[in-house]
Coordinates of C-alpha atoms (C1' of nucleotides) in Angstrom, one line a residue:
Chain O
X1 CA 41.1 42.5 63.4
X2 CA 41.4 46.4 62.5
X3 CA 44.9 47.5 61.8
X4 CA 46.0 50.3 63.9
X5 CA 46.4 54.0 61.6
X6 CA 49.7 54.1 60.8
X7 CA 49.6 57.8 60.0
X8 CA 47.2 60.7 60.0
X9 CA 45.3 63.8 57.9
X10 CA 47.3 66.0 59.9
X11 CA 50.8 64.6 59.5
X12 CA 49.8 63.9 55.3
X13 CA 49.6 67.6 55.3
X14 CA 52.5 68.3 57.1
X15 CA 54.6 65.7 54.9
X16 CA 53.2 67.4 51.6
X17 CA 53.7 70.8 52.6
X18 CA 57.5 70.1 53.7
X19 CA 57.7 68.2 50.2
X20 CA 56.2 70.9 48.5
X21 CA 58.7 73.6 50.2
X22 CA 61.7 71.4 48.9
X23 CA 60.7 69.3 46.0
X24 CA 58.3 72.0 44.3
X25 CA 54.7 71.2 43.2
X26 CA 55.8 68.6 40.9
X27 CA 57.8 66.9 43.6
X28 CA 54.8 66.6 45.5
X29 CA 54.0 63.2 44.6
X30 CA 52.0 60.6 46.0
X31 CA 54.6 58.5 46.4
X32 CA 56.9 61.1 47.9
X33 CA 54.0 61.9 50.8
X34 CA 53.4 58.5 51.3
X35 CA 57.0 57.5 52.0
X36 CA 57.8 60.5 54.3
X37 CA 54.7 59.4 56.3
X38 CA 55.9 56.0 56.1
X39 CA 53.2 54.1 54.4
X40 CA 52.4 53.0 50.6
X41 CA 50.8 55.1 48.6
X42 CA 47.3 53.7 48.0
X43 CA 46.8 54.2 51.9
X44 CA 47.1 57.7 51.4
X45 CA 43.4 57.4 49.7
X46 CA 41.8 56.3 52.9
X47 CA 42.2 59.9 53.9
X48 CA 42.3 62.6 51.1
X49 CA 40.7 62.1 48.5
X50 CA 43.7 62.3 45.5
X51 CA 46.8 64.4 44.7
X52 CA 44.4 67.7 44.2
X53 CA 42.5 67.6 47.3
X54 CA 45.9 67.6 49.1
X55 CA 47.2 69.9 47.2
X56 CA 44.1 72.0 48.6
X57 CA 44.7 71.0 52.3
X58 CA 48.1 72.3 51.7
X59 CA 47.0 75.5 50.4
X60 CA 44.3 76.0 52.9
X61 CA 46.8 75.4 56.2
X62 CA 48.8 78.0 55.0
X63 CA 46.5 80.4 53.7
X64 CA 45.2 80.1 57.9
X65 CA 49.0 79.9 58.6
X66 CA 49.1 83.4 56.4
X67 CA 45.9 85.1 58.0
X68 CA 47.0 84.6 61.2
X69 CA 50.2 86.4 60.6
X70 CA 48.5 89.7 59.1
X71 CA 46.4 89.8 61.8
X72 CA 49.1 89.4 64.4
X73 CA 50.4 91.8 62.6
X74 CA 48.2 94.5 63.0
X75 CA 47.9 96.5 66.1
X76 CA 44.6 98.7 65.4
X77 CA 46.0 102.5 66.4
X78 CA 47.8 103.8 63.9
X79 CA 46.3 102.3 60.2
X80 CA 49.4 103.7 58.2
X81 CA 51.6 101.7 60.8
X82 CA 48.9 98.8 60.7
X83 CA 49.7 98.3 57.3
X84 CA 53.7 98.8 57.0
X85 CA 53.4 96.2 59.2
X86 CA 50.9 93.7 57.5
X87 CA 52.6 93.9 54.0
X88 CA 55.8 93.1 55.9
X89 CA 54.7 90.4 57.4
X90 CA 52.7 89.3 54.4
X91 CA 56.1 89.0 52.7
X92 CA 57.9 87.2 55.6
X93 CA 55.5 84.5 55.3
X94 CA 56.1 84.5 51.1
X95 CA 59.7 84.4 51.9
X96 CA 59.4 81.7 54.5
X97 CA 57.1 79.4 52.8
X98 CA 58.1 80.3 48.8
X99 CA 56.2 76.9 48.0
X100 CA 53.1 77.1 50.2
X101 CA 52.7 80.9 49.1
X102 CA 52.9 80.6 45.3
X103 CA 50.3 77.7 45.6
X104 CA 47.9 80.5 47.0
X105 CA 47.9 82.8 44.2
X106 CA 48.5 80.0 41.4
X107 CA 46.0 79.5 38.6
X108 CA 45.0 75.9 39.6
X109 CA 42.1 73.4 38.7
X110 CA 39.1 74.5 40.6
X111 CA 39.5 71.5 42.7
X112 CA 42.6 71.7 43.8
X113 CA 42.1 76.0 45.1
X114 CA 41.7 76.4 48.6
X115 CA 38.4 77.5 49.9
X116 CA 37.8 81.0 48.8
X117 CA 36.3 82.2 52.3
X118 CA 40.2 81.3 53.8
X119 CA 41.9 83.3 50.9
X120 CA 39.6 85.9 51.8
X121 CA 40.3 85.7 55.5
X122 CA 44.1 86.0 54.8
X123 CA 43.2 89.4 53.1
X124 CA 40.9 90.9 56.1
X125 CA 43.2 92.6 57.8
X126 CA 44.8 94.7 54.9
X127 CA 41.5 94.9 54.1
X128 CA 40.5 97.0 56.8
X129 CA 43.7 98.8 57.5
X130 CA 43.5 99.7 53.5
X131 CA 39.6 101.3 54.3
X132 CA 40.5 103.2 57.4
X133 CA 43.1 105.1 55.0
X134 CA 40.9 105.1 51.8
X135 CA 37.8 106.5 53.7
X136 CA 34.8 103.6 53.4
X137 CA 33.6 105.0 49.9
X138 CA 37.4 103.7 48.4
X139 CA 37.7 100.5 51.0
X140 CA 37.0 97.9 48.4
X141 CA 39.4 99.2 45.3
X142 CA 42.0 100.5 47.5
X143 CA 42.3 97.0 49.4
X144 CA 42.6 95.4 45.9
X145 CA 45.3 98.1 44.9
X146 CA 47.5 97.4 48.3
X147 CA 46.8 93.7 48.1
X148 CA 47.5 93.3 44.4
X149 CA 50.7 95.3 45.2
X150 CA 52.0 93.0 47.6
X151 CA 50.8 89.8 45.7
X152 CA 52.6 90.9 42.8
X153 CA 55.8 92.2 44.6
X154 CA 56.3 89.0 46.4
X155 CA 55.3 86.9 43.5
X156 CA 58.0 89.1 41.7
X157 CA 61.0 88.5 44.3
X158 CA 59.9 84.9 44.8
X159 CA 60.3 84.2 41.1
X160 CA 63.3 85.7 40.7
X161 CA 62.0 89.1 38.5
X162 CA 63.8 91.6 39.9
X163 CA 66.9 90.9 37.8
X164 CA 68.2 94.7 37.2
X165 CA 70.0 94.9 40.9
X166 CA 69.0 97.8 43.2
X167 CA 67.9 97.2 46.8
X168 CA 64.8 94.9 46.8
X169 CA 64.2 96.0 50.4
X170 CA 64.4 99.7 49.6
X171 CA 61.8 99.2 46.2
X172 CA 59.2 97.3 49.2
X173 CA 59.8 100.0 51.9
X174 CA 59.5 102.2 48.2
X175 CA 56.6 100.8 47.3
X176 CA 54.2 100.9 50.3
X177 CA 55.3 103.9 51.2
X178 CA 53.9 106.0 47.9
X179 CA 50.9 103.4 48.2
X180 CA 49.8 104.6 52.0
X181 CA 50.3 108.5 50.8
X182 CA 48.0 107.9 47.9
X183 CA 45.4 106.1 49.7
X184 CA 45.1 108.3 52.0
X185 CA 45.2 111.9 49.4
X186 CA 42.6 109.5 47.0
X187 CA 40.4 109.3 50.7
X188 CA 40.8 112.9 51.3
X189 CA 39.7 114.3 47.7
X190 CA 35.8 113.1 48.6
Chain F
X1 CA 66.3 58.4 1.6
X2 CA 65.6 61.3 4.1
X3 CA 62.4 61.3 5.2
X4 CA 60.7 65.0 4.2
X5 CA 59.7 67.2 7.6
X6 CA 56.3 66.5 8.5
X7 CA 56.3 69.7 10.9
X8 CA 58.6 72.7 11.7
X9 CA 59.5 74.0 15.6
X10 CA 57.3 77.2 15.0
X11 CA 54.5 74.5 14.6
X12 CA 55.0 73.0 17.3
X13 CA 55.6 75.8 19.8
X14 CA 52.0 77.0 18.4
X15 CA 50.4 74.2 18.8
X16 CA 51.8 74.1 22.9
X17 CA 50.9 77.3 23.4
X18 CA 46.7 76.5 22.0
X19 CA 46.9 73.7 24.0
X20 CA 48.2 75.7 27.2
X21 CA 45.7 77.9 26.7
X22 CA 42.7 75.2 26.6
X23 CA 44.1 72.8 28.5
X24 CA 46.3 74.3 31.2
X25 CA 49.7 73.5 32.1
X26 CA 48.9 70.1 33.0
X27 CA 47.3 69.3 29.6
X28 CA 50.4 70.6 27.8
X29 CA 51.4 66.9 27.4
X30 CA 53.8 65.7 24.7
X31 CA 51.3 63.5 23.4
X32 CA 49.1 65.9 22.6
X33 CA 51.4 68.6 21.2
X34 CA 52.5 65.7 18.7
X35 CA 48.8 64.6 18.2
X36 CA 48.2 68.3 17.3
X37 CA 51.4 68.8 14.8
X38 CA 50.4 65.4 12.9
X39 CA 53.6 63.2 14.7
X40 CA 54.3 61.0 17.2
X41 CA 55.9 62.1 20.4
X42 CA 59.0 61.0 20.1
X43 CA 59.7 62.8 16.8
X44 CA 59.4 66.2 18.9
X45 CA 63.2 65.3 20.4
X46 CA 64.3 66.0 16.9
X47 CA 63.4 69.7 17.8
X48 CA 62.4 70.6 21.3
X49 CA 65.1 69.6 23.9
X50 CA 62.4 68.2 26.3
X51 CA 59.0 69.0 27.8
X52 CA 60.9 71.7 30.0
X53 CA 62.6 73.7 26.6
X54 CA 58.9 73.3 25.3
X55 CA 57.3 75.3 28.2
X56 CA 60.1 77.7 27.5
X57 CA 60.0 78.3 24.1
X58 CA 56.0 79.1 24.5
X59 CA 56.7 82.0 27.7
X60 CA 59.6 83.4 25.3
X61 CA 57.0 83.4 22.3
X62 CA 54.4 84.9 24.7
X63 CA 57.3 87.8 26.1
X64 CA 57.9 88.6 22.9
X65 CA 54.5 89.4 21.9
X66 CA 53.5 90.8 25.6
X67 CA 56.9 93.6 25.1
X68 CA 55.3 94.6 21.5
X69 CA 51.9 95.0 23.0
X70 CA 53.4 97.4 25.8
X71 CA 55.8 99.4 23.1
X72 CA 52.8 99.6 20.7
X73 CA 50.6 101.2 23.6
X74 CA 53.2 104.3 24.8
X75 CA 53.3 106.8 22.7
X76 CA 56.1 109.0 24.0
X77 CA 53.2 112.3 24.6
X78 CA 52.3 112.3 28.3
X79 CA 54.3 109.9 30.8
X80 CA 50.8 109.8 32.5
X81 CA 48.6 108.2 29.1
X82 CA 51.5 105.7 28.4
X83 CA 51.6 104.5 31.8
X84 CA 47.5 104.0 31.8
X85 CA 47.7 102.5 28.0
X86 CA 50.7 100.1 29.0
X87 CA 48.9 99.2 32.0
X88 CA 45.8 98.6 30.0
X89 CA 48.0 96.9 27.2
X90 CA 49.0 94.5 29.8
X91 CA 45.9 93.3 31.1
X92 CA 44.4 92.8 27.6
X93 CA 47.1 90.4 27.4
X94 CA 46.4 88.8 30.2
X95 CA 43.2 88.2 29.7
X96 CA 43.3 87.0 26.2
X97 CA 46.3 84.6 26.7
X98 CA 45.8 83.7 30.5
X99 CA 47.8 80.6 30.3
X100 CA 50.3 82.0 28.4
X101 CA 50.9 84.9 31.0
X102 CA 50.8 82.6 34.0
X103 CA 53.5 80.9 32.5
X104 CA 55.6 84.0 32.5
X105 CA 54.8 85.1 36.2
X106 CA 54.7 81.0 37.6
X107 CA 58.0 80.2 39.9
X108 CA 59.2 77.2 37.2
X109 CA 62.2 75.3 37.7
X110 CA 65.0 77.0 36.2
X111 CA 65.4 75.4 32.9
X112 CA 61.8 76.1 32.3
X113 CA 62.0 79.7 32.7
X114 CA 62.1 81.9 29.6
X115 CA 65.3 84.4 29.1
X116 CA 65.5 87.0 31.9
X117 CA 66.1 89.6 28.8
X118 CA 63.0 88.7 27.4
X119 CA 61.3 89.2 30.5
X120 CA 63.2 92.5 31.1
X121 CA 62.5 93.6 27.9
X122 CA 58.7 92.9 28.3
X123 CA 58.7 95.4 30.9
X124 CA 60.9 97.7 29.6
X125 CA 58.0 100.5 28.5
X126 CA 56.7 100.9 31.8
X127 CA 60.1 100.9 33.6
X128 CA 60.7 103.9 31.2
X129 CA 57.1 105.6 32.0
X130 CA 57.5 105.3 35.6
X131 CA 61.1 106.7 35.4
X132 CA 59.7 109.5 33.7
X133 CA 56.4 110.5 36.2
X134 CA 58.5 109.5 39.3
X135 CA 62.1 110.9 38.3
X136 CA 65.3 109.4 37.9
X137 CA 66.1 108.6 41.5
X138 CA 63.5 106.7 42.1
X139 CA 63.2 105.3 38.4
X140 CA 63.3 101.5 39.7
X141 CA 61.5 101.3 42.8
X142 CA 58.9 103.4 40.4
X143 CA 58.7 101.3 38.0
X144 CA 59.0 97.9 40.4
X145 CA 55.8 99.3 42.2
X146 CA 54.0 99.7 39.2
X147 CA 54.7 96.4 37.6
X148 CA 54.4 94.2 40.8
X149 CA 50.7 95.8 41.0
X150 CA 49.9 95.6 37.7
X151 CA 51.5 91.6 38.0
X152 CA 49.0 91.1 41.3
X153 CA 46.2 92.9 40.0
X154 CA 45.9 90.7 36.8
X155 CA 47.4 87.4 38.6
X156 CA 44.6 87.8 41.2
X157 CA 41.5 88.7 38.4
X158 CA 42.8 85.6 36.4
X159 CA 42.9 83.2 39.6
X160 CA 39.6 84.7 40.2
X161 CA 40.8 86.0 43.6
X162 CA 38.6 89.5 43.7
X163 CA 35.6 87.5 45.4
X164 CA 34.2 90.4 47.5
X165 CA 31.9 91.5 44.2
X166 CA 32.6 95.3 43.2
X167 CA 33.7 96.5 39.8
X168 CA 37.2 95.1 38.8
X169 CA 37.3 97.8 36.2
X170 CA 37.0 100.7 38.1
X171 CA 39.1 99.1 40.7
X172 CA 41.9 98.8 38.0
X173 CA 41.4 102.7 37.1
X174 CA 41.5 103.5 40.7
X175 CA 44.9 101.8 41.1
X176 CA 46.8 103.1 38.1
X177 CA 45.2 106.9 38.8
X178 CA 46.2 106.5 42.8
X179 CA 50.0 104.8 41.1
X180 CA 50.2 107.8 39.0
X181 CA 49.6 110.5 41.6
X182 CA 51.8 108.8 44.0
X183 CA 54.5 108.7 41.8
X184 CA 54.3 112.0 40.7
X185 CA 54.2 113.8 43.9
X186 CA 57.2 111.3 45.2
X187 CA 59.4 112.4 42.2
X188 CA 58.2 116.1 43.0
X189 CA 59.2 116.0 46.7
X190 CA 63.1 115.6 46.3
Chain E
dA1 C1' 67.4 63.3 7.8
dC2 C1' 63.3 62.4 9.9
dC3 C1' 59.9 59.2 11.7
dT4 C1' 58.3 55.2 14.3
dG5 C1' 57.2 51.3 17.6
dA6 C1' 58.9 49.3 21.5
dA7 C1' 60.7 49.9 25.8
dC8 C1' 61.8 51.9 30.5
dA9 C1' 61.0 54.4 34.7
dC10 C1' 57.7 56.8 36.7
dC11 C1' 53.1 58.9 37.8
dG12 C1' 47.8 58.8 40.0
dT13 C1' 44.4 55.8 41.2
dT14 C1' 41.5 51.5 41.9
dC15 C1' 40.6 47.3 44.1
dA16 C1' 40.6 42.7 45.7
dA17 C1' 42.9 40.4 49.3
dG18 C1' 45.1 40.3 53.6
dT19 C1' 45.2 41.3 58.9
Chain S
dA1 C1' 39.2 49.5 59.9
dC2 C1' 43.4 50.1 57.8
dC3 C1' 47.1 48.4 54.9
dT4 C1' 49.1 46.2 50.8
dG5 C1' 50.5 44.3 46.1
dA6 C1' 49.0 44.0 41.7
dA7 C1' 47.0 46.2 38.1
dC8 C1' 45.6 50.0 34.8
dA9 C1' 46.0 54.0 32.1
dC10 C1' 48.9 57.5 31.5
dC11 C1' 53.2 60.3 31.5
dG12 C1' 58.4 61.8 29.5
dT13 C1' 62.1 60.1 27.3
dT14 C1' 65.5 56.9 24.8
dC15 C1' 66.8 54.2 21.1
dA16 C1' 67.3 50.8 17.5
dA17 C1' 65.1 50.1 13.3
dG18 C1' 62.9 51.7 9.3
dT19 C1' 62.5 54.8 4.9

DNA sequence: ACCTGAACACCGTTCAAGT
DNA sequence: ACCTGAACACCGTTCAAGT
């Protein structure tokens, strides 16, 4: 006689990624998911494969959650516009999902990091908006320069860095700013 | 009849910090910080606090050496140089403590984190270098903008994020050059 | 004064046994 | 086909007992 499924992949996740958002990543236990979903915790192994591969699953809904948001953001007339917008919303999703974020740029076991063509994915659109500005010859480093901004800004506010007062807003508006005027005189120069 | 010390807190914060750096955070196990330092586990209470004050001790050690690194590389000439050598300084160290630096950019619980001074003071070259290129006004969004990219840029080469091939070199000269131009001509403009 | 074994509460994970 | 209790190896941490 087959027991009915209790539970799913797709509520696991869901449980893990609200655990993660309140409990942190070493909250996110087994036995923490497993309760929430209502279910012991060896069940959780008929479905993911141990605490890293959910911790991937986790990593990779929100990295689609996160690519789905830049592209939103990004309207496709005006790139200096396009990408005011995408770094804010880039950091609206850091802000709203502080757990979910930090697991994307986290230096993890290999197993546990989400599928690199996803992280990629949630970079395309400042990507592209970055290469309109740049000129094509400067796409590639002045994607990495905007991107490696914003990782490191939000990474910065999430963590709590910013510790000498000032107006975090005005240092992001700051910041993005002086980033699209020198991508754009860089693209210019050729 | 004391017993004679059979290790010191230096060795011990050491020996963490070798084993963060081989093993990862997860490695950095009591049990093998004590098998390292010739003890038993429970002996470290007589120095370290817990696990947590452990993990601390090694990110204040690693600030520490990360803020003589950065004073060592400015030389006090041209704003420009110093801000290209401290950026260089800091990816050096980055890349040849990779654990240790993740440490101090990872969102940690609170007791975990090293002193915000320390952390301050580990940035406290460029802050002065980007006050100077960018002017006064804008000394801390300067300076914010150039540490949150130089934070991304090497958070993102250590998590092996930069997957779309290219030359992470020249893209790390292309940011700082476009940085220092940027901040230049926004000082310049008021 | 420092070190140790034993103990406790907690992990992740496996697996035989249940339905 | 899914779920469970029991078990195992491993954590961090405490503490009484040793020297």
């Amino acid at each position: 006689v087959p027991t009915p499924a209790r539970t799913s992949l797709d509520e696991i996740v869901a449980a893990g990624r609200s655990i993660l958002e309140s409990e942190g990543l070493e909250g996110l236990t087994m036995q923490a998911v497993a309760d929430a979903v209502g279910v012991r915790a060896p069940s959780l192994y008929k479905r993911v494969r141990g605490r890293g591969a959910l911790v991937r699953l986790i990593a990779e809904d929100a990295a689609r959650e996160l690519g789905a948001a830049t592209d939103r953001a990004r309207r496709g007339q005006d790139p200096r516009r396009d990408l005011v917008a995408i770094a804010a919303a880039f950091r609206a999703f850091a802000r709203a999902n502080p757990g979910a974020y930090s697991l994307l740029v986290a230096r993890l076991p290999e197993e546990w990091r989400p599928d690199p063509a996803l992280n990629a994915r949630a970079s395309e659109a400042i990507i592209a908006v970055a290469g309109e500005l740049a000129g094509p010859a400067d796409a590639l480093p002045a994607a990495r320069t905007v991107v490696a901004w914003a990782n490191g800004f939000v990474g910065m506010e999430l963590a709590g860095a910013f510790r000498l007062g000032g107006d975090i807003d005005a240092a992001f508006g700051y910041g993005i700013d002086r980033l699209a005027d020198a991508l754009a005189a860089g693209g210019r120069r050729r």
